[in-house]
Amino acid sequence: MAEFSKWVDAAPDDGLVDVARLSLRSRLEPIVHYAPLAAKGTVQDIECVHQMRVWSRRTAAAMKLYRGLLPKRRRKWLNSTLKEIRDCASDARDDDVFAARLEQEADPRAARVLDTVRSHRSAAQRPINRLVAALFRQHRFPHRVEKLIDKVQIRDGVQSQSPHHFHAWAVPQLAAQVDAFFQAAEGDFSQYSELHRFRIAGKQIRYVVELLASAFDSSLRKETYPRIQDLQDRLGEINDHASAVQRLEGWIDQAEAEPQRAFLRELQQAESARMTQLREAFLDWWTGSIIDCLR
């Protein structure tokens, strides 16, 4: 498995255009690498589907951050393509996660459900294969990536100082993300929808910190980022169980026999109970002292 760094290694006084190009390349190259592997559809390439999806999200964050430096037509095409990648990988990834869970079940009823999930997973592979084939025919996607990166430049509306240096530009960008994060932190976390909204805000600031950390002193990367990551891990675990509850509802509807439905309902109840337990633990952890550490 290839390794790609989530960190963008730049200097505070580097030119904004140079850093933007470096940042976009660091996000798009993993997609170029993982997408063809994900399209093979073998058991060994399950992680490639996951990585393709993760890096498409990181790329979307970079596209949003550097939006003002990008040509509109190419930006819109790439954003649309990134959404297609995430959408087509979603079912496959959900099936992979659910199948891994079922493989750990000792209950004999799990085996038949697992067969159904694997059949569904095979069907979910086809949209991935079609999209990747279209994107990489005659190197279309890599070619468009290079064109986009080549056309990064300072455009109307991009405000900066001294002249368009990375640090001067990054300060207000990070401040805006921090404001959005703490606005989301004021939600009523007894409501799952508000907790989900906060998780999305946390994910966004995490991706932005990965992009901007080198414009600031090391404390952002070494002290603040691990706290954001801890927060995201806790919220992510809650979301995993919430997503499982929703997925199981669909599988219950599709189950052909009552023993399968009964087994799936038991799994759903267990997932729901664990989600509630984790949410209560999060609310106990999310105290004023933790909030102050992130400010």
XYZ file of C-alpha atoms in Angstrom, residues 57 181 195-207 210 225-240 282 285-286 294:
36
model
C -12.906 14.234 0.685
C -16.445 24.978 14.219
C -24.071 16.088 16.746
C -23.718 15.037 13.109
C -23.462 18.692 12.036
C -20.703 19.183 14.608
C -18.854 16.116 13.330
C -18.894 17.550 9.797
C -17.549 20.887 11.081
C -14.830 19.010 12.961
C -13.909 17.019 9.870
C -13.692 20.217 7.840
C -11.396 21.966 10.301
C -9.246 18.845 10.533
C -8.727 18.790 6.758
C -3.686 19.515 7.524
C -4.472 18.776 15.784
C -4.302 15.697 18.077
C -7.189 17.156 20.106
C -9.232 17.666 16.945
C -8.351 14.130 15.888
C -9.441 12.758 19.267
C -12.710 14.641 18.950
C -13.220 13.276 15.437
C -12.459 9.727 16.510
C -15.110 9.919 19.228
C -17.697 11.471 16.945
C -16.745 9.123 14.130
C -17.389 6.069 16.282
C -20.839 7.403 17.188
C -21.534 8.051 13.512
C -20.402 4.543 12.542
C -19.099 11.994 24.630
C -16.231 14.212 28.010
C -17.187 17.379 26.119
C -9.390 23.753 21.323
